[in-house]
PDB file of C-alpha atoms in Angstrom:
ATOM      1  CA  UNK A   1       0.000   0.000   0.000  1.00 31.00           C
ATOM      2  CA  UNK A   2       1.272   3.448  -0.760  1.00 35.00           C
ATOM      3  CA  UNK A   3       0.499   6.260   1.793  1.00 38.00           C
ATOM      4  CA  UNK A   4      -0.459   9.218   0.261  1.00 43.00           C
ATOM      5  CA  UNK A   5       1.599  12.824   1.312  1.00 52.00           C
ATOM      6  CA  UNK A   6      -2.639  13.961   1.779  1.00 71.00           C
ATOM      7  CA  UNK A   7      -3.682  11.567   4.273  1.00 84.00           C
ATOM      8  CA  UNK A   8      -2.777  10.807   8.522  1.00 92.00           C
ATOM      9  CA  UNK A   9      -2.023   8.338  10.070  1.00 95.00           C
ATOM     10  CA  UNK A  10      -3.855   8.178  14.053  1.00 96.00           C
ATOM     11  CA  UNK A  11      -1.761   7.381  16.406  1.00 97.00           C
ATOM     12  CA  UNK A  12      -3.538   5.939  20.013  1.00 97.00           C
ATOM     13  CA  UNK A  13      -2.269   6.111  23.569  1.00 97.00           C
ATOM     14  CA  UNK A  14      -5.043   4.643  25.340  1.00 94.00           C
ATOM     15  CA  UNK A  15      -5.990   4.874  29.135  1.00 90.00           C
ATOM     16  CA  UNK A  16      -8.576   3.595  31.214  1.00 89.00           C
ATOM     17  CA  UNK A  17     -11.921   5.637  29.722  1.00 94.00           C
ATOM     18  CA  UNK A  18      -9.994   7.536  27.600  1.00 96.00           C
ATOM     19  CA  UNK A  19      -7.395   8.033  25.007  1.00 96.00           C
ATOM     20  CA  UNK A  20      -5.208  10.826  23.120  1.00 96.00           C
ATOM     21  CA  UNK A  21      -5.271  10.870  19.593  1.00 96.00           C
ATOM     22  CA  UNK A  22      -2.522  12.176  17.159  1.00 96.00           C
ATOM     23  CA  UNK A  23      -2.422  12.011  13.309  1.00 95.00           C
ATOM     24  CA  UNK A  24       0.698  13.029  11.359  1.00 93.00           C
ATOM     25  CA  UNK A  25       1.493  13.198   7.757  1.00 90.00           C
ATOM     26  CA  UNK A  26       3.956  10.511   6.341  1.00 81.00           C
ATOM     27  CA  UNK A  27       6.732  12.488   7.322  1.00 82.00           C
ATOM     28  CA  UNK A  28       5.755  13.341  10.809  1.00 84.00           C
ATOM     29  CA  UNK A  29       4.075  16.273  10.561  1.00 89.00           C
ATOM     30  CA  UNK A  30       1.819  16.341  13.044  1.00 91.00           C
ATOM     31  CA  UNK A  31      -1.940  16.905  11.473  1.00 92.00           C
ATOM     32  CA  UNK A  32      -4.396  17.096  14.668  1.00 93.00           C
ATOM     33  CA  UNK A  33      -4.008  15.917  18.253  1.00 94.00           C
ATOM     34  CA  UNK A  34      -7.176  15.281  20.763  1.00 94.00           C
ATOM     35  CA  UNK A  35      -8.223  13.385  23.956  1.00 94.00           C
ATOM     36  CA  UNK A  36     -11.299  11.347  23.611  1.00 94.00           C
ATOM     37  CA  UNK A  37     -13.427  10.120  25.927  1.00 95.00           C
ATOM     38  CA  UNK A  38     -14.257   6.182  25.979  1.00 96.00           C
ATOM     39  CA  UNK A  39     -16.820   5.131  28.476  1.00 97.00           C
ATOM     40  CA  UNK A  40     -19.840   7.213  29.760  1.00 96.00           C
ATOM     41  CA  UNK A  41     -19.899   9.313  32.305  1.00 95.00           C
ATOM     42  CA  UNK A  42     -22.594   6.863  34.977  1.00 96.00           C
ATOM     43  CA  UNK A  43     -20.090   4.289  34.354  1.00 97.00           C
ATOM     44  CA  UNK A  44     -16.568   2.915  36.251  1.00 96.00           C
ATOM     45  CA  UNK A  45     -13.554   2.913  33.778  1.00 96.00           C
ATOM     46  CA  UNK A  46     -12.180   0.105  35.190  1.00 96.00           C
ATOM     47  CA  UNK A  47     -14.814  -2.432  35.871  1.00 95.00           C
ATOM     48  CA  UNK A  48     -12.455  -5.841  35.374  1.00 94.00           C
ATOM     49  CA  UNK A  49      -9.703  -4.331  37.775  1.00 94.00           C
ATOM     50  CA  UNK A  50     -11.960  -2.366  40.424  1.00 91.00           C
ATOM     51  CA  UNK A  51     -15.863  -2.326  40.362  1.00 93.00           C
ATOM     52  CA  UNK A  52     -16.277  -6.084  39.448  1.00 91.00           C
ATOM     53  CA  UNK A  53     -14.138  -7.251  42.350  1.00 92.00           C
ATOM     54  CA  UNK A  54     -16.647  -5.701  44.850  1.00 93.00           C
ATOM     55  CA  UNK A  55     -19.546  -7.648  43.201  1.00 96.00           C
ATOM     56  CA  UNK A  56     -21.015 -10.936  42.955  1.00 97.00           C
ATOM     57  CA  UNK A  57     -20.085 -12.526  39.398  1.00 97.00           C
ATOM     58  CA  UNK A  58     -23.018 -12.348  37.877  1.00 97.00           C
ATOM     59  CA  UNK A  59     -23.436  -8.433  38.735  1.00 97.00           C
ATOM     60  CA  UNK A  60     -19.630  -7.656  37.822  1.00 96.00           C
ATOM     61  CA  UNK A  61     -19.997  -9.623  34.407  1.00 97.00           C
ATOM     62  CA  UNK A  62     -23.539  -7.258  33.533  1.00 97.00           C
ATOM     63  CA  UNK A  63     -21.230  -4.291  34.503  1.00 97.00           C
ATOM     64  CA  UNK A  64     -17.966  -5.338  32.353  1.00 97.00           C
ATOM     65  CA  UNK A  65     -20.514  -5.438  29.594  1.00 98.00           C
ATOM     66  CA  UNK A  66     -22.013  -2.118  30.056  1.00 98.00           C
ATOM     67  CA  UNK A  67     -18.948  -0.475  30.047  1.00 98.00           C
ATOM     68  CA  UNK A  68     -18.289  -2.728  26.723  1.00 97.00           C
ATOM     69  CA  UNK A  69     -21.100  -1.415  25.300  1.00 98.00           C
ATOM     70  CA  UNK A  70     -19.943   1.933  26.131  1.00 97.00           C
ATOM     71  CA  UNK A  71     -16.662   1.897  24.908  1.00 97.00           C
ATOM     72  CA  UNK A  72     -17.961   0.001  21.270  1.00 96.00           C
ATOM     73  CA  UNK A  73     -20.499   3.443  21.494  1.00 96.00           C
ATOM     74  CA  UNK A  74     -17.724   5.952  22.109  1.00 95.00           C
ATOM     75  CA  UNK A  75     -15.373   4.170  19.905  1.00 95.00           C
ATOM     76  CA  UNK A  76     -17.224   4.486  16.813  1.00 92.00           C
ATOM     77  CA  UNK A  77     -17.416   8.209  17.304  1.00 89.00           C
ATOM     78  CA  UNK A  78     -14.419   8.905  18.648  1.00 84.00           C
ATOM     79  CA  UNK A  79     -11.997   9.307  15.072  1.00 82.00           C
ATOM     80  CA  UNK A  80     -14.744  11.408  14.159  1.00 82.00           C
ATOM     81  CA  UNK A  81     -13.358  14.675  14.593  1.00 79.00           C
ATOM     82  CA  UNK A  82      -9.968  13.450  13.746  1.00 84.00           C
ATOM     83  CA  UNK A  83     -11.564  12.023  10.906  1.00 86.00           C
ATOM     84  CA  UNK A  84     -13.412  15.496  10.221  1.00 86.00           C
ATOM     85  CA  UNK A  85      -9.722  17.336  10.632  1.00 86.00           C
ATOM     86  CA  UNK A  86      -7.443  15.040   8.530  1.00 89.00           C
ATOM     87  CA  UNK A  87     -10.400  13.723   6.037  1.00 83.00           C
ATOM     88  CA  UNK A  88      -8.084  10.809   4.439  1.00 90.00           C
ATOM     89  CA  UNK A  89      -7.230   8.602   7.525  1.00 93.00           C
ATOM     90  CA  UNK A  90      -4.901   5.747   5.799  1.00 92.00           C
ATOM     91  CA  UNK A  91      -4.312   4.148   9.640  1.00 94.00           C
ATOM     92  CA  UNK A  92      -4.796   3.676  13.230  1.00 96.00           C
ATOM     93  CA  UNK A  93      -1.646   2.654  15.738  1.00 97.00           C
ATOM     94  CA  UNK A  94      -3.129   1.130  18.679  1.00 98.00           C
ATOM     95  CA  UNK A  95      -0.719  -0.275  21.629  1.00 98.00           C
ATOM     96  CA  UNK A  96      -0.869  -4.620  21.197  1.00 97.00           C
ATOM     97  CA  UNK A  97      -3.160  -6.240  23.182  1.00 96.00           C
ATOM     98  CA  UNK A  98      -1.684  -8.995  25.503  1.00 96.00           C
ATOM     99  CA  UNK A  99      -3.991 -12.166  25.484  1.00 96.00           C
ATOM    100  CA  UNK A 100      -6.652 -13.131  27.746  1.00 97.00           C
ATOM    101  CA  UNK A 101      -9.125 -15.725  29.122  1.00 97.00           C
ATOM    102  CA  UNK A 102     -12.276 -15.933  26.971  1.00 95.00           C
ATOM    103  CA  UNK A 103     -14.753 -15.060  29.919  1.00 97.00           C
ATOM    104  CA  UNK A 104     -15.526 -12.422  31.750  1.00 97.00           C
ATOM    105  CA  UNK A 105     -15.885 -14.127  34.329  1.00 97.00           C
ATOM    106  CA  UNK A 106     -12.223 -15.429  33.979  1.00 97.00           C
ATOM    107  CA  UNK A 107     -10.889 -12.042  33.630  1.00 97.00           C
ATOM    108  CA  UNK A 108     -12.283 -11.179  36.493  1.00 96.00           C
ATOM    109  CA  UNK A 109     -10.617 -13.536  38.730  1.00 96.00           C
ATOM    110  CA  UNK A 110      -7.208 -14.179  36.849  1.00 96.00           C
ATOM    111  CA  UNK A 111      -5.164 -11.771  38.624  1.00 95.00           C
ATOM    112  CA  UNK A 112      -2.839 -11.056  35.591  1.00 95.00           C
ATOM    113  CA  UNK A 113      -6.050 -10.553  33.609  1.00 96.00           C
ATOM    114  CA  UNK A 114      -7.918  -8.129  35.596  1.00 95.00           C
ATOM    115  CA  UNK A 115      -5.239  -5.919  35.377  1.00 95.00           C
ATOM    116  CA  UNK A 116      -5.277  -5.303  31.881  1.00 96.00           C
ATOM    117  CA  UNK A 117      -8.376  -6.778  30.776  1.00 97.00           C
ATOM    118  CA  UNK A 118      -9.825  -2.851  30.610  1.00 97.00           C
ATOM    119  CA  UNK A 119      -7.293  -2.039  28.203  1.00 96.00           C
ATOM    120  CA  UNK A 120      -7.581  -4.488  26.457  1.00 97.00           C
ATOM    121  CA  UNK A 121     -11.334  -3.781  26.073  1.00 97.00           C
ATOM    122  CA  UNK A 122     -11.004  -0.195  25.112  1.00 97.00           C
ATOM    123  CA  UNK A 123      -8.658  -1.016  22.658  1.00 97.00           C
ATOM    124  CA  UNK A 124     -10.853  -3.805  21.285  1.00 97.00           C
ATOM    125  CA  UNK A 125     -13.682  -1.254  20.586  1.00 97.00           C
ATOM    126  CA  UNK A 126     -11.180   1.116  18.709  1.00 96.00           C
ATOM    127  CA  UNK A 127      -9.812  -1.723  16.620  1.00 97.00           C
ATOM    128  CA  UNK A 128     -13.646  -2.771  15.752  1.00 96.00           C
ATOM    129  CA  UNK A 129     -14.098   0.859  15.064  1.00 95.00           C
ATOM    130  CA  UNK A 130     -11.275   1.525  12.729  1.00 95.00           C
ATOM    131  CA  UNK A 131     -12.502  -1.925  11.159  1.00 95.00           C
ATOM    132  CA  UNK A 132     -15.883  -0.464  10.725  1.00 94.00           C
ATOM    133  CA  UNK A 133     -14.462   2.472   8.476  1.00 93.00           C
ATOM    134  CA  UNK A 134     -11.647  -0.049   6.673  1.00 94.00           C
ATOM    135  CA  UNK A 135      -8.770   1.506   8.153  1.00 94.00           C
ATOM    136  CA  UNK A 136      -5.832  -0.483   8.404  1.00 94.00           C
ATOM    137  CA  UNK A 137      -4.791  -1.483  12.026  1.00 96.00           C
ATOM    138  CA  UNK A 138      -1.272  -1.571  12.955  1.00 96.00           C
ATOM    139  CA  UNK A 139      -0.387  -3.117  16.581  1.00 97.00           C
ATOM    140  CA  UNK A 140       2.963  -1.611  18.093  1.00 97.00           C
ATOM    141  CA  UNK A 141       4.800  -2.273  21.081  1.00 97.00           C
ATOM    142  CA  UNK A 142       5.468   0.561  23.742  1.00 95.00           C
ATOM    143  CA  UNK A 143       8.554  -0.689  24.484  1.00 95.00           C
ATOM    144  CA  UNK A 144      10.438  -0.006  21.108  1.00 95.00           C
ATOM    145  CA  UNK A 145       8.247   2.238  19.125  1.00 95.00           C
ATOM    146  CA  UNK A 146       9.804   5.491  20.350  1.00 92.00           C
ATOM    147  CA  UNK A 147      13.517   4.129  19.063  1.00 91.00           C
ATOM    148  CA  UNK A 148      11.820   3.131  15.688  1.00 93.00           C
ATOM    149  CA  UNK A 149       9.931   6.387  15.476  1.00 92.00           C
ATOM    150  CA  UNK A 150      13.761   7.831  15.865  1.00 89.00           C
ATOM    151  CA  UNK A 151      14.937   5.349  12.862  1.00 90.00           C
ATOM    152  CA  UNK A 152      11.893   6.077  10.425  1.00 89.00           C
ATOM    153  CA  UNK A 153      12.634   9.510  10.833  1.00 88.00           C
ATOM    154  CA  UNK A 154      15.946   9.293  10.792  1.00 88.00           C
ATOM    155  CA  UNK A 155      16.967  11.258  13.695  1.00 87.00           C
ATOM    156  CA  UNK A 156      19.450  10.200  16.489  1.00 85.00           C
ATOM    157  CA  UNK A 157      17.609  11.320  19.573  1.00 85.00           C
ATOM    158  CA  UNK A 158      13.892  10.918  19.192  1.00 83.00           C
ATOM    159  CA  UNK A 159      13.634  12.824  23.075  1.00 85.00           C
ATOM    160  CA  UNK A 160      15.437  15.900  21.284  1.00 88.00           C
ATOM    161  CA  UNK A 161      12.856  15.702  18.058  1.00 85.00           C
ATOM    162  CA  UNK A 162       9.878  15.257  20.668  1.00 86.00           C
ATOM    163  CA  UNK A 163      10.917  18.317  23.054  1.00 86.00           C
ATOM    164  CA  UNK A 164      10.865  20.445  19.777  1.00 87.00           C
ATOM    165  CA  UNK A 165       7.217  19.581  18.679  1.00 85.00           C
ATOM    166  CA  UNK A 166       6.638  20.041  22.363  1.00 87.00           C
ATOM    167  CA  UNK A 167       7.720  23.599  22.000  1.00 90.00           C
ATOM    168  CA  UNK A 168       6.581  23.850  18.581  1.00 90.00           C
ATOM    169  CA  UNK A 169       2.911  23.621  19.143  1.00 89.00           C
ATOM    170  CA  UNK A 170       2.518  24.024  23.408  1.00 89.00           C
ATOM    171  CA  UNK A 171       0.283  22.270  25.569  1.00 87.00           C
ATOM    172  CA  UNK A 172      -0.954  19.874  26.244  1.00 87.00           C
ATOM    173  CA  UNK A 173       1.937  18.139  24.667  1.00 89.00           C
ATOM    174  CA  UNK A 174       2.638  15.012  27.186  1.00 91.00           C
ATOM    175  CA  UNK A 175       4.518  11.316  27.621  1.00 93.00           C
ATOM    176  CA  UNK A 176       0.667  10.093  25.777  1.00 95.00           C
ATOM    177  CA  UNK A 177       1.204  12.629  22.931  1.00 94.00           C
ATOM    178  CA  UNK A 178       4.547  11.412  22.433  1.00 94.00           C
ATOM    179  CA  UNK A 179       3.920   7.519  22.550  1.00 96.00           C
ATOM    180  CA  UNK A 180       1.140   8.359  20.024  1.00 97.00           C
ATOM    181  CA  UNK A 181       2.923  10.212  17.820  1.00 95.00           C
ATOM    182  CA  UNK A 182       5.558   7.826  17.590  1.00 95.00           C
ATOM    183  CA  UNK A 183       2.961   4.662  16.826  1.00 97.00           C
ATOM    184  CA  UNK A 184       1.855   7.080  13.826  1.00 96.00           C
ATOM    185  CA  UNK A 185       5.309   7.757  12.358  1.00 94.00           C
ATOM    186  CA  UNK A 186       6.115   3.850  12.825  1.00 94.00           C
ATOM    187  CA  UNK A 187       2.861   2.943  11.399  1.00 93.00           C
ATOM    188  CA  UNK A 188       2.930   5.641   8.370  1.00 88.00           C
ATOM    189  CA  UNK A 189       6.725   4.209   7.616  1.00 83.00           C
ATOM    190  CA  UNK A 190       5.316   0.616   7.533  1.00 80.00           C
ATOM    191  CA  UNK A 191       2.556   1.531   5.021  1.00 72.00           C
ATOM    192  CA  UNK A 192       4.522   3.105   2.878  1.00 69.00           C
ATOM    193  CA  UNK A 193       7.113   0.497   2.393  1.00 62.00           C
TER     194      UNK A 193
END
């Protein structure tokens, strides 16, 4: 697939509810940045890790899928505006998704699970979103995508190149801005090859 020099690639640095956004141009320029919100209001963030362990199964599993149904809801209109700002999206980064049990239930009482099982979930919804509107979906790692933001760019210190968007266009400008931004320069390098 070629990446056009028109379109943006969205970047994701999700949290618990909610999420920053930022799209850049194949080169890195940075097109639009934005914090969305993932989960209503009424409802916990973190159902698997907190809410649910204070309830009887049955109760936590009917909450986990509220928020679910929440997040899928949010989800779907949350590239909107992105979308609306940079109108040809050819991507979304989102952070990998470590595996799980298949039940709720199971998430719920795995201890390893329920500690990332929300995460997992928002970042299920975006995928499925993305999906929804055929953009590609690349998975990166945390761990290494700010070095191969540095190599796709080609500059030596990534931290350096960061600090001068950070000046560049002010706040907010944070460590989520920066992790996102790097997914979409990895991601934008990968589709263009």
């Amino acid at each position: 697939m070629i990446v056009s020099k028109k379109g943006g690639i969205i970047g994701v640095s999700d949290h618990g509810g909610w999420a920053v956004l930022v799209t850049v141009a194949r080169d890195g320029t940075l097109l639009d940045r934005r914090r969305v919100e993932l989960v209503d209001e009424s409802l916990p963030a973190l159902p698997h890790h907190h809410e649910g362990q204070l309830l009887p199964m049955d109760e936590a599993v009917a909450l986990v899928e509220r928020v679910r149904a929440s997040a899928e809801q949010h989800a779907v209109r949350a590239p909107d505006a992105a979308a609306m700002a940079v109108p040809h999206i050819l991507g979304i980064a989102l952070r990998r998704r470590p595996p799980l049990p298949a039940t709720i239930a199971e998430r719920i009482t795995d201890y390893r699970a329920r500690n990332v099982a929300d995460w997992v979930m928002y970042r299920n919804a975006l995928a499925a979103a993305a999906q929804a509107r055929g953009w590609p979906i690349h998975w990166y790692d945390a761990k290494v995508v700010l070095g191969s933001a540095g190599r796709a760019l080609h500059v030596d210190d990534f931290e350096a190149h960061f600090l001068q968007m950070r000046r560049a266009v002010g706040p907010p400008w944070n460590q989520d801005h920066k992790l996102a931004m790097a997914a979409a320069i990895v991601t934008a390098t990968e589709l263009s090859e």
